[in-house]
Tab-separated table of C-alpha atoms and ligand atoms in Angstrom:
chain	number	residue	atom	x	y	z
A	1	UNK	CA	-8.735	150.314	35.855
A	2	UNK	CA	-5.240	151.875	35.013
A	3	UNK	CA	-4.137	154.279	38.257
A	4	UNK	CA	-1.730	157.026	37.840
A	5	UNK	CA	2.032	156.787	38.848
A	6	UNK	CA	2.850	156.649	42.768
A	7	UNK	CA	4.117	160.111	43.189
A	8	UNK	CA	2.626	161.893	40.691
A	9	UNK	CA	-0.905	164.220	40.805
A	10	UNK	CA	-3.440	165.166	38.374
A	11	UNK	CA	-4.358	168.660	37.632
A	12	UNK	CA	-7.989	168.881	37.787
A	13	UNK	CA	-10.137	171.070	35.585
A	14	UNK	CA	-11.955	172.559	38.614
A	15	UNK	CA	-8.161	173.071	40.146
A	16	UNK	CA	-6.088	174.608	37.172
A	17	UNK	CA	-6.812	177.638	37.785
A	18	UNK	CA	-4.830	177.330	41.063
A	19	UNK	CA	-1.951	176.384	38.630
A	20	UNK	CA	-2.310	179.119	35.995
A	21	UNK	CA	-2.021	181.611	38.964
A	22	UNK	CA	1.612	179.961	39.880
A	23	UNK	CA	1.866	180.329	36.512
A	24	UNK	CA	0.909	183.369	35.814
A	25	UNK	CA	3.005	185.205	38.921
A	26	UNK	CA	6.293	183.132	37.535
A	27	UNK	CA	5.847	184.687	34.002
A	28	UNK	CA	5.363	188.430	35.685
A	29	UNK	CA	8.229	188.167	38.196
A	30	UNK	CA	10.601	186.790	34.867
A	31	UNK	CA	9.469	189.904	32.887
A	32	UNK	CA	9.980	192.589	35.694
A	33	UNK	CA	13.070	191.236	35.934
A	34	UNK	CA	13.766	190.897	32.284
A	35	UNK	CA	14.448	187.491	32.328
A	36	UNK	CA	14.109	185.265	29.080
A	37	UNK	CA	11.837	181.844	29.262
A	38	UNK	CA	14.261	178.664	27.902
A	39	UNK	CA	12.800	175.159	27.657
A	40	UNK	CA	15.088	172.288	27.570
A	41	UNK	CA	14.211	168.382	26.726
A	42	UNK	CA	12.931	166.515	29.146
A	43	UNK	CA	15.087	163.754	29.067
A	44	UNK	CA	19.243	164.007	28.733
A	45	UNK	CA	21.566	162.547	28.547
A	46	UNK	CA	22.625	160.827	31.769
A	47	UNK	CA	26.229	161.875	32.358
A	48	UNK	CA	25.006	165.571	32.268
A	49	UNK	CA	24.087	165.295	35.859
A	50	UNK	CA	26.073	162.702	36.828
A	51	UNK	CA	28.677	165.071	36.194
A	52	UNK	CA	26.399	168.711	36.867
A	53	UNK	CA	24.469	167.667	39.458
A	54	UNK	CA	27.237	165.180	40.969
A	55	UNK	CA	27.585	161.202	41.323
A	56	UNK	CA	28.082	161.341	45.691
A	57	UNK	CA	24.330	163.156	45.756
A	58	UNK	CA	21.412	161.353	46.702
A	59	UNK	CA	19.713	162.703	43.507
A	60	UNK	CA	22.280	160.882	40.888
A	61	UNK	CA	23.148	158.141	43.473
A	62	UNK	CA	19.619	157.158	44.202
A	63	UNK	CA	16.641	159.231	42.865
A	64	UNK	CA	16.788	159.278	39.059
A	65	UNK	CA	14.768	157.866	36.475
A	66	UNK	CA	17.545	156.714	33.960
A	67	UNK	CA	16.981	154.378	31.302
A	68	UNK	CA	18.482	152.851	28.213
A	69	UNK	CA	16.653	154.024	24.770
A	70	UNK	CA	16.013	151.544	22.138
A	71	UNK	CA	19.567	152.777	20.580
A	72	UNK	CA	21.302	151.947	23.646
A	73	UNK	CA	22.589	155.116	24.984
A	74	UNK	CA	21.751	156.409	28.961
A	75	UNK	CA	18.898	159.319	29.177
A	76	UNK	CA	17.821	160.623	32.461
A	77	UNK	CA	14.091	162.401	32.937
A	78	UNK	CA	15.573	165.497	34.407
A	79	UNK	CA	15.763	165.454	38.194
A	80	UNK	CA	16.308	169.788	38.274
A	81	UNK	CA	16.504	172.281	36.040
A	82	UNK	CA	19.908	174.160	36.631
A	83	UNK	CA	22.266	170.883	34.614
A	84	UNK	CA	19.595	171.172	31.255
A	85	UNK	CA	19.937	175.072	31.396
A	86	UNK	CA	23.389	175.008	31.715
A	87	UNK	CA	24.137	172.770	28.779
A	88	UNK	CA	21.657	175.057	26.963
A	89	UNK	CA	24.244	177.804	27.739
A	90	UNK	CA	27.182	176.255	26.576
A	91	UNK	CA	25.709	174.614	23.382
A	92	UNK	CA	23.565	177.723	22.195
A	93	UNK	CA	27.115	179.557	22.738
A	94	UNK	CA	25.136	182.463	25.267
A	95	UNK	CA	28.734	182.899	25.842
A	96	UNK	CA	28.567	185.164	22.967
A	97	UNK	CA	25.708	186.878	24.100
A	98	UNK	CA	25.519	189.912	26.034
A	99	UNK	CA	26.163	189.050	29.476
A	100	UNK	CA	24.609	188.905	32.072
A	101	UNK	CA	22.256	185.914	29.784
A	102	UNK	CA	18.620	185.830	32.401
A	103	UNK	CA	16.929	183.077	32.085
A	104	UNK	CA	13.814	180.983	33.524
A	105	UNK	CA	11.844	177.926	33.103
A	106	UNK	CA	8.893	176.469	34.443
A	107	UNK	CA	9.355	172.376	34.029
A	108	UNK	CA	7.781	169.108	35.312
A	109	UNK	CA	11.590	167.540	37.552
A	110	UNK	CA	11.632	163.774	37.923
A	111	UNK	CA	12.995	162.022	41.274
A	112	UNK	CA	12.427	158.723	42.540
A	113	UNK	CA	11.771	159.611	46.044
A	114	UNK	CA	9.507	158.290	48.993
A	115	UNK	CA	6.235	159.666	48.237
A	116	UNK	CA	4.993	162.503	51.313
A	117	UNK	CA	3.685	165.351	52.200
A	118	UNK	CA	4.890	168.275	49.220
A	119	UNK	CA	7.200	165.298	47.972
A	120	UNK	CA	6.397	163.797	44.792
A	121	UNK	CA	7.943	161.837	41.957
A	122	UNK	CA	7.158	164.414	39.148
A	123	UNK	CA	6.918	167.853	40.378
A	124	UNK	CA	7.269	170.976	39.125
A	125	UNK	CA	9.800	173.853	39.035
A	126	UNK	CA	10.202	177.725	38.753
A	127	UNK	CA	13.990	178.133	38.223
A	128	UNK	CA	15.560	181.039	37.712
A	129	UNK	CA	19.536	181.251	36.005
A	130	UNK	CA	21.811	184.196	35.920
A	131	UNK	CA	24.804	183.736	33.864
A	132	UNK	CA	27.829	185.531	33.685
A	133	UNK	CA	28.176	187.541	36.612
A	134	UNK	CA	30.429	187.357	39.858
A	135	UNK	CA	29.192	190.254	41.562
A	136	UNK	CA	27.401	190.113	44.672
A	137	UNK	CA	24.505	192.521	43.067
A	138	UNK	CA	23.545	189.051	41.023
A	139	UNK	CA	23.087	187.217	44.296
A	140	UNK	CA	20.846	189.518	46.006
A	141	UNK	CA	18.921	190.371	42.760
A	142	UNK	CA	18.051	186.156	42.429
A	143	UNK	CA	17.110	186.085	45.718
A	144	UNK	CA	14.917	189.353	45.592
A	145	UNK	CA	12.919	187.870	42.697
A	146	UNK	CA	12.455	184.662	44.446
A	147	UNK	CA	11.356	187.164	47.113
A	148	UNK	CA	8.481	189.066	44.848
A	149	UNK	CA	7.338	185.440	43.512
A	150	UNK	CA	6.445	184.341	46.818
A	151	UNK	CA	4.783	188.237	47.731
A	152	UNK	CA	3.031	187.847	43.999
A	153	UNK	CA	1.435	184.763	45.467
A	154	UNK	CA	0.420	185.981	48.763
A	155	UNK	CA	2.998	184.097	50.462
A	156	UNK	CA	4.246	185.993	54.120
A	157	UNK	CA	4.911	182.393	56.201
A	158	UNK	CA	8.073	181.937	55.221
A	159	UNK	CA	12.084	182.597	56.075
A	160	UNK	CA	14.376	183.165	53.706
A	161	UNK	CA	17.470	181.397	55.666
A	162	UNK	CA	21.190	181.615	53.966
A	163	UNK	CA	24.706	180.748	53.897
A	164	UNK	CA	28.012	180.376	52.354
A	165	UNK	CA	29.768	177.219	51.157
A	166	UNK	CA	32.773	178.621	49.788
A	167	UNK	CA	34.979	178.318	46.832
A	168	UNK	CA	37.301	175.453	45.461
A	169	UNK	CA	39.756	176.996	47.970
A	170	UNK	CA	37.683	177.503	50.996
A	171	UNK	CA	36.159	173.718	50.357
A	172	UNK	CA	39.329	172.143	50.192
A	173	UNK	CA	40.748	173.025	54.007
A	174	UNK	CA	37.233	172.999	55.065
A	175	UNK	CA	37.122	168.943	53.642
A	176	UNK	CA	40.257	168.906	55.542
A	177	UNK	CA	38.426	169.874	58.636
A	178	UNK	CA	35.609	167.729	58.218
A	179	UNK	CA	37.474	164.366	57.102
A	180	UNK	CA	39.486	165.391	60.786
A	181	UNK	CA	36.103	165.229	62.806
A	182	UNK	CA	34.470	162.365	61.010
A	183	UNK	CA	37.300	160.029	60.666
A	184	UNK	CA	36.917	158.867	64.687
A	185	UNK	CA	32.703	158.223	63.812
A	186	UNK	CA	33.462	156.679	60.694
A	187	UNK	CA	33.008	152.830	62.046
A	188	UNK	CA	29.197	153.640	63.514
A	189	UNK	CA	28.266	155.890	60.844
A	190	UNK	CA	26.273	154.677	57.435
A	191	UNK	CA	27.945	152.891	54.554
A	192	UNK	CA	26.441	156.050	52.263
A	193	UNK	CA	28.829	158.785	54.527
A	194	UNK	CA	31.252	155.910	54.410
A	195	UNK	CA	31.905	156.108	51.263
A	196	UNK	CA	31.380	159.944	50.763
A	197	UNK	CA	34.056	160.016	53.280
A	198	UNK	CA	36.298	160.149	50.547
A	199	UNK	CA	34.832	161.323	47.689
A	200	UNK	CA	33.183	164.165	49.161
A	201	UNK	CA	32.876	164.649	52.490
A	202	UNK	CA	30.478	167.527	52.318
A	203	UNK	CA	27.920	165.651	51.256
A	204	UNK	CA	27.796	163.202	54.498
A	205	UNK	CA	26.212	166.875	56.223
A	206	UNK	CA	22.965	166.151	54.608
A	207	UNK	CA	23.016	162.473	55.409
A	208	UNK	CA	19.214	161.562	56.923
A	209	UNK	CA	20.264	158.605	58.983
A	210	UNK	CA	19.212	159.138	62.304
A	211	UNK	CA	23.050	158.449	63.911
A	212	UNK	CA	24.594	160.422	61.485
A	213	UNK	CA	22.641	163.390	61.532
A	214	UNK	CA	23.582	163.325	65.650
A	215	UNK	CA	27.458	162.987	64.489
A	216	UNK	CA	26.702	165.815	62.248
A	217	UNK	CA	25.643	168.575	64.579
A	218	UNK	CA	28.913	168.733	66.252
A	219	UNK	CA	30.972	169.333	62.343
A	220	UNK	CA	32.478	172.097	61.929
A	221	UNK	CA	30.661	174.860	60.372
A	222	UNK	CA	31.823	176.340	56.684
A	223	UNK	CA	31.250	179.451	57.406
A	224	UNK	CA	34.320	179.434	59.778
A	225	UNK	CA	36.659	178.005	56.497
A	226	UNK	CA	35.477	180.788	54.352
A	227	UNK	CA	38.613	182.479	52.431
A	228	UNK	CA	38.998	186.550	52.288
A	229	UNK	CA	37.264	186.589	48.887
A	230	UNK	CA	34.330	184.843	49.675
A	231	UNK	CA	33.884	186.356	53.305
A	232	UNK	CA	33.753	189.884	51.664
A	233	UNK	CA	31.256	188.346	49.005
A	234	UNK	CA	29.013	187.187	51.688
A	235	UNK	CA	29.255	190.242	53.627
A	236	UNK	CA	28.153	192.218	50.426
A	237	UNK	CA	25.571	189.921	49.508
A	238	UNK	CA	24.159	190.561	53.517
A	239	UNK	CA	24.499	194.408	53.255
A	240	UNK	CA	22.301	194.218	49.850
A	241	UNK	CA	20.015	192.212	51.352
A	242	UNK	CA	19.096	194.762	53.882
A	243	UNK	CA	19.218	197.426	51.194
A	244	UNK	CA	16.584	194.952	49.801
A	245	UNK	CA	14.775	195.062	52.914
A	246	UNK	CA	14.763	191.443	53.585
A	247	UNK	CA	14.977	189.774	56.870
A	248	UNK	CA	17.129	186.546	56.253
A	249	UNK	CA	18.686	184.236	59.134
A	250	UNK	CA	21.843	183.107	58.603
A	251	UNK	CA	22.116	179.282	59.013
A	252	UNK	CA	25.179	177.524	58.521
A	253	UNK	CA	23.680	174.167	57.854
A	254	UNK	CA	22.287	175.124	54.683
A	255	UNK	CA	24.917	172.717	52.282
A	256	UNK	CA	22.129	172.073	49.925
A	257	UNK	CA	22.089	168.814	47.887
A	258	UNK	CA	23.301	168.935	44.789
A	259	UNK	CA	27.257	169.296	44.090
A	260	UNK	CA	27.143	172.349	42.189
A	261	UNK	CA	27.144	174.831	44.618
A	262	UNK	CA	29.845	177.460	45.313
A	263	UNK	CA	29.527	180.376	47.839
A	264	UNK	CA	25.969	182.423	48.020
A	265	UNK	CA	23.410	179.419	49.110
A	266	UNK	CA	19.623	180.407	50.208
A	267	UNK	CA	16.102	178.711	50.919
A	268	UNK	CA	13.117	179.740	52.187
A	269	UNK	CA	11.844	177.389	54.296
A	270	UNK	CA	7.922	176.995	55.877
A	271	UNK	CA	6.664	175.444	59.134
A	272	UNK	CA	3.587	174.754	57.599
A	273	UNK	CA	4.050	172.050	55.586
A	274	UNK	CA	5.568	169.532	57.302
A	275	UNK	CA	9.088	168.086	56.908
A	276	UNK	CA	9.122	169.081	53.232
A	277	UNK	CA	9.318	173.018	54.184
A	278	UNK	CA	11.977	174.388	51.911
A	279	UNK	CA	9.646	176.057	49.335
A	280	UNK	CA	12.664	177.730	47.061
A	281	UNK	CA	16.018	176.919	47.356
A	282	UNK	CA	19.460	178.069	44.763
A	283	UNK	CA	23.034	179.546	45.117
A	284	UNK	CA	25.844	180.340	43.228
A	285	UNK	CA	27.296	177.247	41.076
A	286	UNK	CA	30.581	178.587	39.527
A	287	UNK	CA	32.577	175.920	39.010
A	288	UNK	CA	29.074	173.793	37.083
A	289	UNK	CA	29.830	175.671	33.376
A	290	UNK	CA	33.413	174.909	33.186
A	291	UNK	CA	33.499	170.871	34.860
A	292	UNK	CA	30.597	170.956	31.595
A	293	UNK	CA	33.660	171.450	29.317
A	294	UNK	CA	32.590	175.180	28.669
A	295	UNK	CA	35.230	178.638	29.513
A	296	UNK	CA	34.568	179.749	33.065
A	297	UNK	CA	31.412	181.653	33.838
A	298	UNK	CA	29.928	182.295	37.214
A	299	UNK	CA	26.081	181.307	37.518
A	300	UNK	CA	23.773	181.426	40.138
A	301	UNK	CA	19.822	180.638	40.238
A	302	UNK	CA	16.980	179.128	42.317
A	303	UNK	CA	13.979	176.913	41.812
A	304	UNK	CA	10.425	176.699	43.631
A	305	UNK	CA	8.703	174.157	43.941
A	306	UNK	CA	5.201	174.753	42.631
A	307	UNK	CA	3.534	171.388	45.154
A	308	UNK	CA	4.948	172.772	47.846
A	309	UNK	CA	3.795	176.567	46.983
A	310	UNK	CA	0.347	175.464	46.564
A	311	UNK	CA	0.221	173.018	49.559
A	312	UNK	CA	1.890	176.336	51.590
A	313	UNK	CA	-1.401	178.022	50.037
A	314	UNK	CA	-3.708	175.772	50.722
A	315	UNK	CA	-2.536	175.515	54.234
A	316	UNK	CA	-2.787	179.166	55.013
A	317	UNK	CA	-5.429	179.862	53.347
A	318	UNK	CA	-3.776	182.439	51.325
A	319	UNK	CA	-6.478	183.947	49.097
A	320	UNK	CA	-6.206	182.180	45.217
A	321	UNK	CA	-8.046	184.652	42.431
A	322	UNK	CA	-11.492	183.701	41.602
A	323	UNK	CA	-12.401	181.177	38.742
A	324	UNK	CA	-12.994	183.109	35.990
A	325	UNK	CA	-16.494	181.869	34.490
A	326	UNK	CA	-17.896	182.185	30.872
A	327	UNK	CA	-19.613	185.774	30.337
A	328	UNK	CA	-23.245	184.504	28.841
A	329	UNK	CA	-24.991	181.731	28.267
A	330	UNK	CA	-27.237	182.063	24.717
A	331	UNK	CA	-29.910	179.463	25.155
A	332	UNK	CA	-32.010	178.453	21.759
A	333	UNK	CA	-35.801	177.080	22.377
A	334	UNK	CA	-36.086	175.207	19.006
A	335	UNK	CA	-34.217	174.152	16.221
A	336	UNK	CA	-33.871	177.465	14.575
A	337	UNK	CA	-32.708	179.771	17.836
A	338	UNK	CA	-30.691	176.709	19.025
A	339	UNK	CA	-28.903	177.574	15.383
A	340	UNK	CA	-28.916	181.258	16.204
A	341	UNK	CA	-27.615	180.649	19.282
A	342	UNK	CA	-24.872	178.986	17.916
A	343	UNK	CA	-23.873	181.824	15.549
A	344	UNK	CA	-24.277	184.472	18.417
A	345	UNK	CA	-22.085	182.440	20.363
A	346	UNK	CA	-19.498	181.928	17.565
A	347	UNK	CA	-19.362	185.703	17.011
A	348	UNK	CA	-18.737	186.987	20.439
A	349	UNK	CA	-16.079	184.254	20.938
A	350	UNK	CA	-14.546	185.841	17.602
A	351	UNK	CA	-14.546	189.073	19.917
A	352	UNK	CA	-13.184	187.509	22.850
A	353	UNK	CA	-16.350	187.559	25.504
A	354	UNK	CA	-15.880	183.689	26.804
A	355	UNK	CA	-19.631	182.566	25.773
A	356	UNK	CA	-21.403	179.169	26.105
A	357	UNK	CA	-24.291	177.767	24.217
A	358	UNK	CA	-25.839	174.195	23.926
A	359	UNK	CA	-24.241	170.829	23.551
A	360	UNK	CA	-26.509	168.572	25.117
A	361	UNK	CA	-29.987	169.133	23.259
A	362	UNK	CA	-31.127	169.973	26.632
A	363	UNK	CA	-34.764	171.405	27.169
A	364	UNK	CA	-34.890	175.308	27.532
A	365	UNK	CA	-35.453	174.670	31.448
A	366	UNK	CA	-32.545	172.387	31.684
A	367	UNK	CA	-30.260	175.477	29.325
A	368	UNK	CA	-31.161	177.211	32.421
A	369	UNK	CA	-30.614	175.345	35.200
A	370	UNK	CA	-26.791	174.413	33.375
A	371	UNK	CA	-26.337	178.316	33.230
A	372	UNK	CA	-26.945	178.733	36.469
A	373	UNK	CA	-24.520	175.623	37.666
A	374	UNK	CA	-21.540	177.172	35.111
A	375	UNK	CA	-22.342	180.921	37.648
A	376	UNK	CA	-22.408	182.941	33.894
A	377	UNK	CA	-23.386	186.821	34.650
A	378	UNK	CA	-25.894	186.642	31.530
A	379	UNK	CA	-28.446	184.888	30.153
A	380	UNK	CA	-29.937	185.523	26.124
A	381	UNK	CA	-33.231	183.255	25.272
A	382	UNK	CA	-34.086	182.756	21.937
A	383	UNK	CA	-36.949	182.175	20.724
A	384	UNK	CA	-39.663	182.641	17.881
A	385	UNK	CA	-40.400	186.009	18.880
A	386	UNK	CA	-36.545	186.214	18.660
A	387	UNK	CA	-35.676	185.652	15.723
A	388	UNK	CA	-38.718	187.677	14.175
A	389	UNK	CA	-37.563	191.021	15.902
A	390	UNK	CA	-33.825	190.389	16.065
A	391	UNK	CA	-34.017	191.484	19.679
A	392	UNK	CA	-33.393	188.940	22.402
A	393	UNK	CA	-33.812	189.993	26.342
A	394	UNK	CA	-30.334	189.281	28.396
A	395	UNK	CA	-31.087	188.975	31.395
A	396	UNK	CA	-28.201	189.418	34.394
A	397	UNK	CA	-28.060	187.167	36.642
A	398	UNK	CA	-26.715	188.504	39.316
A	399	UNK	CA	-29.148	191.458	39.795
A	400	UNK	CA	-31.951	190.029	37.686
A	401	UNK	CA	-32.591	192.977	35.156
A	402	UNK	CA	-33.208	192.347	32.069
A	403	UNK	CA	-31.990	194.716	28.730
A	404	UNK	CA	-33.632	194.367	24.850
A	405	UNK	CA	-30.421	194.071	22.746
A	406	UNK	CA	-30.393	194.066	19.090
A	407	UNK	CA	-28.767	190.795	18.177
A	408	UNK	CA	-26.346	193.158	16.441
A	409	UNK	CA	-25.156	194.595	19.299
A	410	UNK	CA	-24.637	191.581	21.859
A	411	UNK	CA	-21.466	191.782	21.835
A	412	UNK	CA	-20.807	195.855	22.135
A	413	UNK	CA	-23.104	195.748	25.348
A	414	UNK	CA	-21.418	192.913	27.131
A	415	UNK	CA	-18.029	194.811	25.860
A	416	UNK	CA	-17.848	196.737	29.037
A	417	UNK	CA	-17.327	193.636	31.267
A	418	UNK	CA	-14.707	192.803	29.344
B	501	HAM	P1	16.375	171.673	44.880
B	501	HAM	O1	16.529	172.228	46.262
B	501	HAM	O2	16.753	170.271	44.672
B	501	HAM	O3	17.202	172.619	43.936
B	501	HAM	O4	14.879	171.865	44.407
B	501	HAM	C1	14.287	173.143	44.401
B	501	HAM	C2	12.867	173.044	44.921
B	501	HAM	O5	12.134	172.075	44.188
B	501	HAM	C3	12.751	172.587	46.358
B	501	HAM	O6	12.936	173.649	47.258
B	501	HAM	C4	11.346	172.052	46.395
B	501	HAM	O7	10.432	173.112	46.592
B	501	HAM	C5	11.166	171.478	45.021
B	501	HAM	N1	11.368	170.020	45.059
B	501	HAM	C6	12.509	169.324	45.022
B	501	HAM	N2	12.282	167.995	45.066
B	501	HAM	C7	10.950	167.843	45.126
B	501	HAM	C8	10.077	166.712	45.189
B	501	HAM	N3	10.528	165.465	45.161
B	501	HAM	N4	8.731	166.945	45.236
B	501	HAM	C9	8.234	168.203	45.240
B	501	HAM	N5	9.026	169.303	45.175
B	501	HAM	C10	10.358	169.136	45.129
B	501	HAM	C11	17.264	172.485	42.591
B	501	HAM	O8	16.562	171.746	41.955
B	501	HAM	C12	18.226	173.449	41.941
B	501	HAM	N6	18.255	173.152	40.494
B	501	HAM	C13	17.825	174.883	42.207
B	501	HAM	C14	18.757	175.856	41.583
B	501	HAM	C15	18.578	176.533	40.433
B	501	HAM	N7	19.958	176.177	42.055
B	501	HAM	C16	20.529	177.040	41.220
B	501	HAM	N8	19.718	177.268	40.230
């Protein structure tokens, strides 16, 4: 017996529909916001996140499924979306697209992480990517249809919580500030924020070590390093927030973990799902396009986890559409309905009504008792007497009456359940 992965779930056939919902709600949100579907490769090369996604991030540093291919070069199962869509960008040339270019995906993400809780090792992604624009209008519209993805889904058990990290500018006195505070911890604290120390000293706020994470709480906040330009583009992005009509905490711990990030940074974030809460979580990147070798353009984006959606779902009970089930069941009684059956089946499938028939050579009482277990609305019989009259009885199910239809007209009497 071969078991799957550690980390990794199967979709089953009694669950997908759970799925397709997700689904379903991603695709609607992306059209009322007229944003265009990209898919990118599953596997790339590895440098593009070593240098999108950053090499001082636990992600690159330790979470990545990187391997050599039988021609020897580096590929990388992508660990997030935002790197792959980028390069997309620059290589399609969007550039020369009308701007702003909207996109979205919905992808399996691969990281190598300690199994829990709404934390897998392939999971799956919603992302959202706005490129082009600087405005603050771009940040409040990503976070507004991260906003109507969750309400799509029945979602109301969760806080959208955000901050500001800053520009090149802001980040360079505020590494000032933080190098200042952790230089005096530095012996007790982790070789990881050791060595972040000086390569990026942001990244030792989102350290998990126990010590650390104490040592961390007294930092000093960004928020309080934030230059003119990027104060006023937080205080816009707040004031259209509320024109929005969201309610948003700001919380200045919010760094995120991957390096991309510039100014506008957001999650929403659950207490019902354990220590995994943050269901959604983006920001600005503005700096990723250009460190990619492309001209500079401003980006900024999000991505949901779908686990953690449907675990948030599960765990509130929030109300999933019902199955849908096949319309009729035509049973046959002997070898020549069982072939009739088969052609009325064929024909209303042609017409779109979802209709079963067959496959087992079961008895006529065991056609029955399988309609029943599938929950079908309507039942046809035929028989003998069928075929002779071309008139079969369907009988519905869930009421128990029973109409003579011509076989002729099956499928224009069933047409108004459709
Ligand atoms: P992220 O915060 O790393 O951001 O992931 C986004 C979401 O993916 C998380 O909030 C979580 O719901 C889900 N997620 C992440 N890791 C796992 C895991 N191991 N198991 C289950 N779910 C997980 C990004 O990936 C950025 N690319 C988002 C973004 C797009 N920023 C700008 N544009």
């Amino acid at each position: 017996m071969i078991f799957k992965p550690k980390g990794t779930k199967d979709v089953l056939p009694d669950q997908s529909f759970k799925w397709q919902f997700l689904e379903d709600a991603a695709r609607s949100v992306a059209e009322v916001f007229n944003l265009k579907e990209i898919r990118t490769p599953i596997f790339e090369h590895t440098e593009l996140f070593q240098r999108g996604v950053g090499e001082t991030t636990d992600v690159v540093n330790k979470e990545m499924y990187t391997f050599e291919d039988k021609g020897g070069r580096s590929v990388t199962l992508k660990p997030e979306g935002t790197a792959g869509a980028a390069r997309l960008f620059i290589e399609n040339s969007l550039v020369n697209t009308p701007m702003p270019a909207k996109l979205f995906y919905i992808t399996p993400a691969f990281r190598y992480e300690r199994p829990q809780a709404g934390r897998l090792r392939e999971f799956h992604q919603f992302g959202i990517e706005v490129f082009g624009s600087s405005a603050p209008e771009a940040d409040a519209e990503v976070i507004s249809a991260a906003a109507l993805f969750l309400d799509k889904l029945g979602i109301t058990d969760v806080q959208l919580q955000i901050n500001s990290i800053g520009c090149r500018i802001c980040r360079n006195e505020y590494n000032k500030a933080l190098k200042d505070y952790f230089r005096p911890h530095l012996e007790s604290m982790c070789p990881t924020c050791r060595s972040r120390f000086e390569k990026n000293p942001l990244r030792m706020l989102d350290c998990k070590d126990e010590n650390c994470k104490k040592i961390v709480t007294g930092a000093p906040k960004i928020l309080n390093y934030l230059c003119e330009d990027c104060k006023e583009h937080f205080e816009k992005v707040k004031a259209l927030l509320e024109i929005h009509g969201f309610e948003y905490t700001v919380n200045p711990d919010i760094v995120r973990g991957l390096d991309y990030y510039t100014g506008t940074v957001f999650e929403f974030v659950s207490t019902k799902i354990g220590a995994q809460g943050t269901v959604c979580g983006g920001g600005r990147y503005d700096n990723l396009l250009e460190e990619l070798g492309s001209s500079s353009v401003p980006a900024i984006g999000f991505a949901a986890g779908l686990e953690r959606l449907l675990l948030l779902m599960e765990n509130t009970d929030v109300k999933f559409p019902e199955e849908k089930k096949p319309l009729i069941y035509v049973a046959g009684m002997d070898e020549n309905s069982r072939k009739k059956a088969v052609e009325i089946a064929a024909g209303l499938r042609k017409n779109g009504v979802s209709a079963e028939t067959d496959l087992m050579e079961r008895s006529v009482k065991a056609q029955f008792k399988y309609a029943d277990k599938l929950g079908v609305k309507y039942v046809a019989a035929i028989g003998g007497n069928e075929l002779e009259t071309g008139v079969v009885n369907i009988k519905n199910m869930m009421d128990g009456t029973v109409s003579a239809v011509n076989f002729d007209n099956i499928y224009l009497y069933l047409k108004k359940e459709l």
